[in-house]
mmCIF file of C-alpha atoms in Angstrom:
data_model
loop_
_atom_site.group_PDB
_atom_site.id
_atom_site.type_symbol
_atom_site.label_atom_id
_atom_site.label_comp_id
_atom_site.label_asym_id
_atom_site.label_seq_id
_atom_site.Cartn_x
_atom_site.Cartn_y
_atom_site.Cartn_z
ATOM 1 C CA GLY A 1 -2.671 -16.044 -8.074
ATOM 2 C CA THR A 2 -4.205 -12.594 -7.837
ATOM 3 C CA ALA A 3 -6.918 -13.885 -5.510
ATOM 4 C CA MET A 4 -4.299 -15.483 -3.270
ATOM 5 C CA PHE A 5 -2.188 -12.333 -3.310
ATOM 6 C CA TYR A 6 -4.979 -9.995 -2.219
ATOM 7 C CA GLY A 7 -6.914 -12.424 -0.051
ATOM 8 C CA PRO A 8 -6.160 -14.155 3.262
ATOM 9 C CA THR A 9 -4.029 -16.954 1.756
ATOM 10 C CA PRO A 10 -0.747 -16.915 3.736
ATOM 11 C CA VAL A 11 2.266 -15.471 1.941
ATOM 12 C CA ASP A 12 4.276 -18.703 2.024
ATOM 13 C CA GLN A 13 1.388 -20.691 0.544
ATOM 14 C CA ALA A 14 0.854 -18.149 -2.241
ATOM 15 C CA LEU A 15 4.552 -18.141 -3.134
ATOM 16 C CA HIS A 16 4.631 -21.933 -3.185
ATOM 17 C CA TRP A 17 1.727 -21.909 -5.643
ATOM 18 C CA TYR A 18 3.591 -19.479 -7.892
ATOM 19 C CA GLU A 19 6.703 -21.665 -7.782
ATOM 20 C CA GLU A 20 4.656 -24.666 -8.838
ATOM 21 C CA GLN A 21 3.151 -22.716 -11.747
ATOM 22 C CA GLN A 22 6.556 -21.374 -12.830
ATOM 23 C CA ALA A 23 4.681 -18.181 -13.620
ATOM 24 C CA GLU A 24 6.692 -15.664 -15.646
ATOM 25 C CA HIS A 25 3.962 -13.238 -16.715
ATOM 26 C CA PRO A 26 4.915 -9.661 -15.682
ATOM 27 C CA ILE A 27 1.910 -9.324 -13.366
ATOM 28 C CA ALA A 28 2.690 -12.678 -11.735
ATOM 29 C CA LEU A 29 6.298 -11.595 -11.230
ATOM 30 C CA THR A 30 5.243 -8.306 -9.620
ATOM 31 C CA GLN A 31 2.944 -10.158 -7.243
ATOM 32 C CA GLN A 32 5.754 -12.548 -6.332
ATOM 33 C CA ALA A 33 7.988 -9.528 -5.743
ATOM 34 C CA MET A 34 5.512 -8.015 -3.300
ATOM 35 C CA LEU A 35 5.019 -11.345 -1.545
ATOM 36 C CA GLU A 36 8.778 -11.750 -1.100
ATOM 37 C CA ALA A 37 8.934 -8.216 0.290
ATOM 38 C CA MET A 38 6.291 -9.209 2.837
ATOM 39 C CA ARG A 39 8.680 -11.947 3.973
ATOM 40 C CA GLY A 40 11.464 -9.379 4.282
ATOM 41 C CA ASN A 41 13.383 -10.720 1.269
ATOM 42 C CA PHE A 42 13.869 -7.307 -0.280
ATOM 43 C CA ASP A 43 16.773 -8.127 -2.609
ATOM 44 C CA VAL A 44 14.813 -11.062 -4.025
ATOM 45 C CA ALA A 45 11.765 -8.830 -4.353
ATOM 46 C CA ARG A 46 13.708 -6.152 -6.236
ATOM 47 C CA ALA A 47 15.155 -8.752 -8.599
ATOM 48 C CA LEU A 48 11.685 -10.113 -9.350
ATOM 49 C CA ALA A 49 10.352 -6.594 -9.938
ATOM 50 C CA ALA A 50 13.205 -5.909 -12.355
ATOM 51 C CA SER A 51 12.434 -9.151 -14.195
ATOM 52 C CA ALA A 52 8.794 -8.109 -14.432
ATOM 53 C CA ASP A 53 9.762 -4.760 -15.937
ATOM 54 C CA GLU A 54 12.051 -6.455 -18.455
ATOM 55 C CA ALA A 55 9.274 -8.854 -19.466
ATOM 56 C CA ALA A 56 6.804 -5.978 -19.834
ATOM 57 C CA ARG A 57 9.213 -4.174 -22.151
ATOM 58 C CA GLU A 58 9.687 -7.340 -24.213
ATOM 59 C CA PHE A 59 5.921 -7.666 -24.604
ATOM 60 C CA GLY A 60 5.684 -3.953 -25.423
ATOM 61 C CA GLN A 61 3.121 -3.523 -22.643
ATOM 62 C CA GLN A 62 3.406 -0.056 -21.143
ATOM 63 C CA LEU A 63 0.495 -0.626 -18.760
ATOM 64 C CA TRP A 64 2.259 -3.636 -17.213
ATOM 65 C CA LEU A 65 5.391 -1.517 -16.894
ATOM 66 C CA ALA A 66 3.405 1.102 -14.989
ATOM 67 C CA ALA A 67 1.972 -1.622 -12.756
ATOM 68 C CA GLY A 68 5.549 -2.698 -12.075
ATOM 69 C CA GLY A 69 6.399 0.721 -10.676
ATOM 70 C CA MET A 70 3.384 0.530 -8.400
ATOM 71 C CA ALA A 71 4.573 -2.877 -7.191
ATOM 72 C CA THR A 72 8.048 -1.494 -6.587
ATOM 73 C CA TRP A 73 6.421 1.231 -4.503
ATOM 74 C CA GLN A 74 4.993 -1.512 -2.291
ATOM 75 C CA VAL A 75 8.342 -3.318 -2.074
ATOM 76 C CA GLU A 76 10.260 -0.179 -1.130
ATOM 77 C CA THR A 77 7.577 0.979 1.288
ATOM 78 C CA LEU A 78 7.826 -2.339 3.111
ATOM 79 C CA ALA A 79 11.613 -2.007 3.017
ATOM 80 C CA GLY A 80 11.358 1.434 4.635
ATOM 81 C CA ASP A 81 12.916 3.308 1.683
ATOM 82 C CA THR A 82 10.326 6.029 1.164
ATOM 83 C CA ALA A 83 12.430 7.975 -1.341
ATOM 84 C CA ALA A 84 12.837 4.908 -3.573
ATOM 85 C CA ALA A 85 9.119 4.178 -3.295
ATOM 86 C CA GLU A 86 8.271 7.759 -4.275
ATOM 87 C CA ALA A 87 10.565 7.659 -7.312
ATOM 88 C CA ALA A 88 9.162 4.329 -8.531
ATOM 89 C CA VAL A 89 5.506 5.285 -8.373
ATOM 90 C CA ARG A 90 6.120 8.785 -9.750
ATOM 91 C CA GLY A 91 7.372 7.104 -12.903
ATOM 92 C CA SER A 92 4.191 5.036 -13.006
ATOM 93 C CA CYS A 93 2.034 8.159 -12.625
ATOM 94 C CA GLN A 94 3.832 9.859 -15.502
ATOM 95 C CA LEU A 95 3.521 6.821 -17.755
ATOM 96 C CA LEU A 96 -0.163 6.308 -16.930
ATOM 97 C CA GLU A 97 -0.907 9.957 -17.678
ATOM 98 C CA ALA A 98 0.874 9.662 -21.017
ATOM 99 C CA LEU A 99 -1.174 6.551 -21.815
ATOM 100 C CA GLY A 100 -4.415 8.313 -20.910
ATOM 101 C CA ASP A 101 -5.167 5.644 -18.306
ATOM 102 C CA VAL A 102 -7.755 6.280 -15.634
ATOM 103 C CA GLY A 103 -8.207 2.904 -13.933
ATOM 104 C CA TYR A 104 -4.725 2.544 -12.455
ATOM 105 C CA ARG A 105 -3.799 6.193 -12.200
ATOM 106 C CA GLY A 106 -5.956 7.048 -9.189
ATOM 107 C CA VAL A 107 -4.295 4.306 -7.125
ATOM 108 C CA ALA A 108 -0.822 5.307 -8.301
ATOM 109 C CA LEU A 109 -1.446 8.963 -7.408
ATOM 110 C CA SER A 110 -2.639 7.935 -3.952
ATOM 111 C CA GLN A 111 0.495 5.852 -3.458
ATOM 112 C CA LEU A 112 2.602 8.831 -4.505
ATOM 113 C CA ALA A 113 0.684 11.133 -2.172
ATOM 114 C CA SER A 114 1.263 8.758 0.732
ATOM 115 C CA SER A 115 5.020 8.740 0.120
ATOM 116 C CA LEU A 116 5.113 12.517 -0.231
ATOM 117 C CA CYS A 117 3.240 12.804 3.065
ATOM 118 C CA SER A 118 5.869 10.644 4.753
ATOM 119 C CA LEU A 119 8.564 12.863 3.221
ATOM 120 C CA GLY A 120 6.845 15.985 4.589
ATOM 121 C CA ARG A 121 5.814 17.378 1.183
ATOM 122 C CA LEU A 122 2.226 17.981 2.226
ATOM 123 C CA ASP A 123 1.142 20.627 -0.283
ATOM 124 C CA GLU A 124 2.071 18.485 -3.271
ATOM 125 C CA ALA A 125 0.604 15.415 -1.620
ATOM 126 C CA VAL A 126 -2.830 16.872 -0.866
ATOM 127 C CA GLU A 127 -3.168 18.161 -4.425
ATOM 128 C CA LEU A 128 -2.532 14.648 -5.741
ATOM 129 C CA THR A 129 -5.279 13.220 -3.545
ATOM 130 C CA GLY A 130 -7.719 15.607 -5.175
ATOM 131 C CA THR A 131 -6.780 14.322 -8.624
ATOM 132 C CA ALA A 132 -6.942 10.741 -7.377
ATOM 133 C CA GLU A 133 -10.422 11.290 -5.957
ATOM 134 C CA ALA A 134 -11.634 12.763 -9.244
ATOM 135 C CA LEU A 135 -10.226 9.864 -11.279
ATOM 136 C CA THR A 136 -11.326 6.981 -9.067
ATOM 137 C CA ALA A 137 -14.493 5.127 -9.994
ATOM 138 C CA SER A 138 -17.072 4.719 -7.258
ATOM 139 C CA ASP A 139 -16.743 0.914 -7.365
ATOM 140 C CA ASP A 140 -12.921 0.921 -7.225
ATOM 141 C CA LEU A 141 -12.542 -0.215 -3.629
ATOM 142 C CA ALA A 142 -8.762 0.065 -3.409
ATOM 143 C CA GLY A 143 -8.737 3.455 -5.068
ATOM 144 C CA GLN A 144 -11.504 4.819 -2.853
ATOM 145 C CA MET A 145 -9.644 3.661 0.235
ATOM 146 C CA LEU A 146 -6.197 4.893 -0.726
ATOM 147 C CA TRP A 147 -7.014 8.512 -1.551
ATOM 148 C CA ARG A 148 -8.908 8.751 1.741
ATOM 149 C CA GLN A 149 -6.015 7.264 3.700
ATOM 150 C CA ALA A 150 -3.444 9.518 2.075
ATOM 151 C CA ARG A 151 -5.508 12.665 2.577
ATOM 152 C CA ALA A 152 -6.344 11.685 6.153
ATOM 153 C CA ARG A 153 -2.631 11.349 6.989
ATOM 154 C CA ILE A 154 -1.933 14.749 5.442
ATOM 155 C CA LEU A 155 -4.783 16.452 7.302
ATOM 156 C CA ALA A 156 -3.725 14.885 10.590
ATOM 157 C CA ARG A 157 -0.234 16.295 10.165
ATOM 158 C CA ARG A 158 -1.792 19.687 9.510
ATOM 159 C CA GLY A 159 -3.843 19.439 12.696
ATOM 160 C CA ASP A 160 -7.265 18.805 11.136
ATOM 161 C CA HIS A 161 -7.854 15.730 13.266
ATOM 162 C CA ALA A 162 -11.652 15.583 12.931
ATOM 163 C CA GLU A 163 -11.661 15.431 9.123
ATOM 164 C CA ALA A 164 -8.696 13.071 9.115
ATOM 165 C CA GLU A 165 -10.520 10.712 11.460
ATOM 166 C CA ARG A 166 -13.679 10.838 9.356
ATOM 167 C CA LEU A 167 -11.811 9.921 6.188
ATOM 168 C CA VAL A 168 -9.787 7.102 7.681
ATOM 169 C CA ARG A 169 -12.881 5.605 9.317
ATOM 170 C CA GLU A 170 -14.528 5.594 5.889
ATOM 171 C CA ALA A 171 -11.495 3.767 4.480
ATOM 172 C CA VAL A 172 -11.606 1.124 7.216
ATOM 173 C CA ALA A 173 -15.359 0.680 6.730
ATOM 174 C CA LEU A 174 -14.855 0.067 2.997
ATOM 175 C CA VAL A 175 -12.450 -2.817 3.566
ATOM 176 C CA GLU A 176 -13.281 -4.415 6.902
ATOM 177 C CA ASP A 177 -15.851 -6.853 5.494
ATOM 178 C CA THR A 178 -13.693 -7.944 2.548
ATOM 179 C CA ASP A 179 -10.952 -10.579 2.210
ATOM 180 C CA MET A 180 -8.329 -7.919 1.389
ATOM 181 C CA ILE A 181 -6.400 -8.562 4.556
ATOM 182 C CA ASN A 182 -3.345 -6.392 3.880
ATOM 183 C CA PHE A 183 -5.476 -3.460 2.766
ATOM 184 C CA HIS A 184 -7.502 -3.782 5.970
ATOM 185 C CA ALA A 185 -4.355 -3.848 8.104
ATOM 186 C CA ASP A 186 -2.813 -0.911 6.232
ATOM 187 C CA ALA A 187 -5.940 1.166 6.826
ATOM 188 C CA LEU A 188 -5.781 0.348 10.530
ATOM 189 C CA VAL A 189 -2.128 1.415 10.670
ATOM 190 C CA ASP A 190 -3.003 4.740 9.062
ATOM 191 C CA SER A 191 -5.887 5.064 11.505
ATOM 192 C CA ALA A 192 -3.463 4.444 14.370
ATOM 193 C CA GLU A 193 -1.142 7.145 13.067
ATOM 194 C CA ILE A 194 -4.000 9.623 12.925
ATOM 195 C CA GLY A 195 -5.162 8.708 16.415
ATOM 196 C CA GLY A 196 -1.627 9.047 17.732
ATOM 197 C CA LEU A 197 -1.182 12.488 16.183
ATOM 198 C CA ALA A 198 -4.415 13.542 17.895
ATOM 199 C CA GLY A 199 -3.056 12.328 21.231
ATOM 200 C CA ARG A 200 -5.353 9.300 21.489
ATOM 201 C CA THR A 201 -2.638 6.855 22.451
ATOM 202 C CA ASP A 202 -4.847 4.031 23.716
ATOM 203 C CA GLU A 203 -6.888 4.134 20.544
ATOM 204 C CA ALA A 204 -3.739 4.125 18.402
ATOM 205 C CA ARG A 205 -2.398 1.129 20.304
ATOM 206 C CA GLU A 206 -5.646 -0.812 19.826
ATOM 207 C CA ARG A 207 -5.660 -0.181 16.081
ATOM 208 C CA LEU A 208 -2.008 -1.188 15.740
ATOM 209 C CA GLU A 209 -2.692 -4.404 17.618
ATOM 210 C CA GLN A 210 -5.582 -5.154 15.267
ATOM 211 C CA ALA A 211 -3.351 -4.474 12.260
ATOM 212 C CA LEU A 212 -0.580 -6.648 13.686
ATOM 213 C CA ALA A 213 -2.967 -9.584 14.073
ATOM 214 C CA LEU A 214 -4.019 -9.262 10.420
ATOM 215 C CA TYR A 215 -0.433 -8.982 9.169
ATOM 216 C CA GLU A 216 0.545 -12.054 11.162
ATOM 217 C CA ARG A 217 -2.445 -13.955 9.791
ATOM 218 C CA LYS A 218 -1.336 -13.107 6.247
ATOM 219 C CA GLY A 219 2.326 -13.828 6.960
ATOM 220 C CA ASN A 220 3.327 -10.238 6.131
ATOM 221 C CA LEU A 221 6.401 -10.308 8.334
ATOM 222 C CA ALA A 222 7.783 -6.944 7.204
ATOM 223 C CA ALA A 223 4.595 -5.035 7.992
ATOM 224 C CA ALA A 224 4.134 -6.973 11.229
ATOM 225 C CA ALA A 225 7.626 -5.985 12.344
ATOM 226 C CA ALA A 226 6.911 -2.333 11.514
ATOM 227 C CA SER A 227 3.704 -2.474 13.554
ATOM 228 C CA GLN A 228 5.572 -3.995 16.482
ATOM 229 C CA ARG A 229 8.124 -1.176 16.314
ATOM 230 C CA GLU A 230 5.330 1.395 16.395
ATOM 231 C CA LEU A 231 3.784 -0.331 19.400
ATOM 232 C CA GLY A 232 7.173 -0.117 21.080
ATOM 233 C CA ARG A 233 7.352 3.600 20.316
ATOM 234 C CA LEU A 234 3.915 4.122 21.825
ATOM 235 C CA ALA A 235 5.029 2.281 24.957
ATOM 236 C CA THR A 236 7.846 4.823 25.383
ATOM 237 C CA GLY A 237 5.479 7.756 24.899
ATOM 238 C CA ALA A 238 6.585 8.595 21.344
ATOM 239 C CA SER A 239 4.004 9.492 18.705
ATOM 240 C CA VAL A 240 3.089 6.997 15.982
ATOM 241 C CA ARG A 241 5.487 7.191 12.989
#
């Protein structure tokens, strides 16, 4: 299930597999929640995430509960509710710190930093990316990507376009030869935002089109729709995001 979730298996096919397995493990439920969010079924996704949290509490597994908040961040980000996403993953960061966890915490901090960037809280966000960088193991692909993407978005909004571009290109290079199709598309979307903020509209459009093709291949309808909206904004002369 995890391989199908992260890899190129289409969303509908992955969900069908989960239905056949009748999987009720907290991690399986969080993955189903994120898959449903990709289809735009946000109420279903939230219900699954809540069920995952309840199951984690019943098992007494605090780490699974923290992972649930990170999944809810993904659901709410896809739903366009940045404040809800920020609140969910902040709880995960606090719990992971209390547990003394390192493995998950770097990713969670990068997720939080990304939401804070979108909310305009750049000083707090950039500080979190520094902690995330320090915590993230060199072979943690997702973690290495996400702190770079978050910091790149922050720097671009501060006008440091050269460093932002360097970081986001590193993130894309880390993922482009893997099967992590959503991660690849997300990195391209962030790259498009950075290009748009630097005034490179054609470049931003190309990266969004590449991301859209990947989202459509995965069946991530929510992210595909968001990419199409950004392409529409570019067509009217508006900046990305």
